[in-house]
Amino acid sequence: MADVFRALDDETRRLILDELAAEDGRTLFDICTLLTMRHGIASTRQAISQHLAILEGAGLVTTQRRGRTKLHYFHPEPLAEITRRWPTPREGTH
């Protein structure tokens, strides 16, 4: 679970997850373009690739190869684990 918190501790990685949650199956080129055009982040492909590796290590992103293309997918299950660990109090039980 520490990997998930570490992954979420960076604004760029959160924006990458936002973009993948909006539309899965994006390439590194797609993600770099979206970050530049929508969010003004002009990081190198290598930097974004490193962010994706951290997200993948935390289980928040999975990848699939199609020929020479690597597609990235948002995997929300680790976030669900957090909510199962610390459920919110039910109304009236504060």
Tab-separated table of C-alpha atoms in Angstrom:
chain	number	residue	atom	x	y	z
A	1	MET	CA	0.000	0.000	0.000
A	2	ALA	CA	2.953	2.331	0.562
A	3	ASP	CA	3.669	2.149	-3.185
A	4	VAL	CA	0.181	3.455	-3.906
A	5	PHE	CA	0.603	6.429	-1.588
A	6	ARG	CA	4.039	7.168	-3.043
A	7	ALA	CA	2.615	7.018	-6.560
A	8	LEU	CA	-0.229	9.368	-5.663
A	9	ASP	CA	2.131	11.827	-3.964
A	10	ASP	CA	3.065	13.420	-7.300
A	11	GLU	CA	0.820	15.824	-9.219
A	12	THR	CA	2.018	14.619	-12.629
A	13	ARG	CA	1.223	11.008	-11.760
A	14	ARG	CA	-2.245	12.018	-10.554
A	15	LEU	CA	-2.821	13.834	-13.857
A	16	ILE	CA	-1.689	10.739	-15.766
A	17	LEU	CA	-4.236	8.674	-13.831
A	18	ASP	CA	-6.917	11.295	-14.553
A	19	GLU	CA	-6.208	11.043	-18.270
A	20	LEU	CA	-6.198	7.239	-18.236
A	21	ALA	CA	-9.410	7.163	-16.199
A	22	ALA	CA	-11.031	9.379	-18.853
A	23	GLU	CA	-9.881	7.087	-21.674
A	24	ASP	CA	-7.867	3.901	-21.291
A	25	GLY	CA	-5.447	2.389	-23.755
A	26	ARG	CA	-3.206	5.393	-24.302
A	27	THR	CA	0.330	5.282	-25.629
A	28	LEU	CA	3.266	7.140	-24.088
A	29	PHE	CA	3.033	9.633	-26.964
A	30	ASP	CA	-0.692	10.182	-26.240
A	31	ILE	CA	-0.035	10.748	-22.552
A	32	CYS	CA	2.826	13.193	-23.190
A	33	THR	CA	0.669	15.124	-25.660
A	34	LEU	CA	-2.287	15.331	-23.269
A	35	LEU	CA	-0.114	16.482	-20.382
A	36	THR	CA	1.371	19.231	-22.540
A	37	MET	CA	-1.840	20.375	-24.224
A	38	ARG	CA	-4.293	20.118	-21.300
A	39	HIS	CA	-2.061	20.709	-18.299
A	40	GLY	CA	0.962	22.650	-19.554
A	41	ILE	CA	3.393	19.966	-18.403
A	42	ALA	CA	6.346	19.773	-20.766
A	43	SER	CA	8.208	16.803	-19.314
A	44	THR	CA	10.387	14.572	-21.455
A	45	ARG	CA	9.115	11.225	-22.690
A	46	GLN	CA	11.679	9.607	-20.402
A	47	ALA	CA	10.320	11.457	-17.346
A	48	ILE	CA	6.736	10.462	-18.171
A	49	SER	CA	7.896	6.907	-18.773
A	50	GLN	CA	9.434	6.895	-15.286
A	51	HIS	CA	6.165	8.185	-13.803
A	52	LEU	CA	4.308	5.395	-15.605
A	53	ALA	CA	6.763	2.834	-14.212
A	54	ILE	CA	6.038	4.029	-10.668
A	55	LEU	CA	2.285	3.859	-11.310
A	56	GLU	CA	2.685	0.393	-12.774
A	57	GLY	CA	4.795	-0.715	-9.786
A	58	ALA	CA	2.000	0.439	-7.484
A	59	GLY	CA	-0.529	-1.552	-9.499
A	60	LEU	CA	-2.399	1.576	-10.612
A	61	VAL	CA	-1.481	1.161	-14.274
A	62	THR	CA	-1.273	-1.988	-16.349
A	63	THR	CA	0.174	-2.258	-19.828
A	64	GLN	CA	-0.513	-4.296	-22.909
A	65	ARG	CA	1.621	-4.595	-26.013
A	66	ARG	CA	0.071	-4.548	-29.461
A	67	GLY	CA	2.884	-5.068	-31.890
A	68	ARG	CA	5.388	-2.314	-31.233
A	69	THR	CA	2.846	-0.207	-29.358
A	70	LYS	CA	2.563	-0.259	-25.575
A	71	LEU	CA	-0.858	0.739	-24.256
A	72	HIS	CA	-1.467	1.942	-20.692
A	73	TYR	CA	-4.616	1.247	-18.683
A	74	PHE	CA	-5.864	2.636	-15.367
A	75	HIS	CA	-6.328	-0.089	-12.757
A	76	PRO	CA	-8.341	1.316	-9.798
A	77	GLU	CA	-8.244	-1.785	-7.578
A	78	PRO	CA	-5.422	-0.499	-5.303
A	79	LEU	CA	-7.534	2.604	-4.589
A	80	ALA	CA	-10.455	0.380	-3.628
A	81	GLU	CA	-8.136	-1.405	-1.182
A	82	ILE	CA	-7.544	1.908	0.578
A	83	THR	CA	-11.265	2.532	1.012
A	84	ARG	CA	-11.759	-1.010	2.313
A	85	ARG	CA	-8.991	-0.497	4.861
A	86	TRP	CA	-10.352	2.810	6.118
A	87	PRO	CA	-14.098	2.831	5.494
A	88	THR	CA	-15.908	6.090	6.062
A	89	PRO	CA	-18.162	6.241	9.119
A	90	ARG	CA	-21.790	5.596	8.416
A	91	GLU	CA	-24.124	8.532	8.828
A	92	GLY	CA	-25.142	9.039	12.455
A	93	THR	CA	-22.226	7.021	13.919
A	94	HIS	CA	-19.681	9.843	14.316
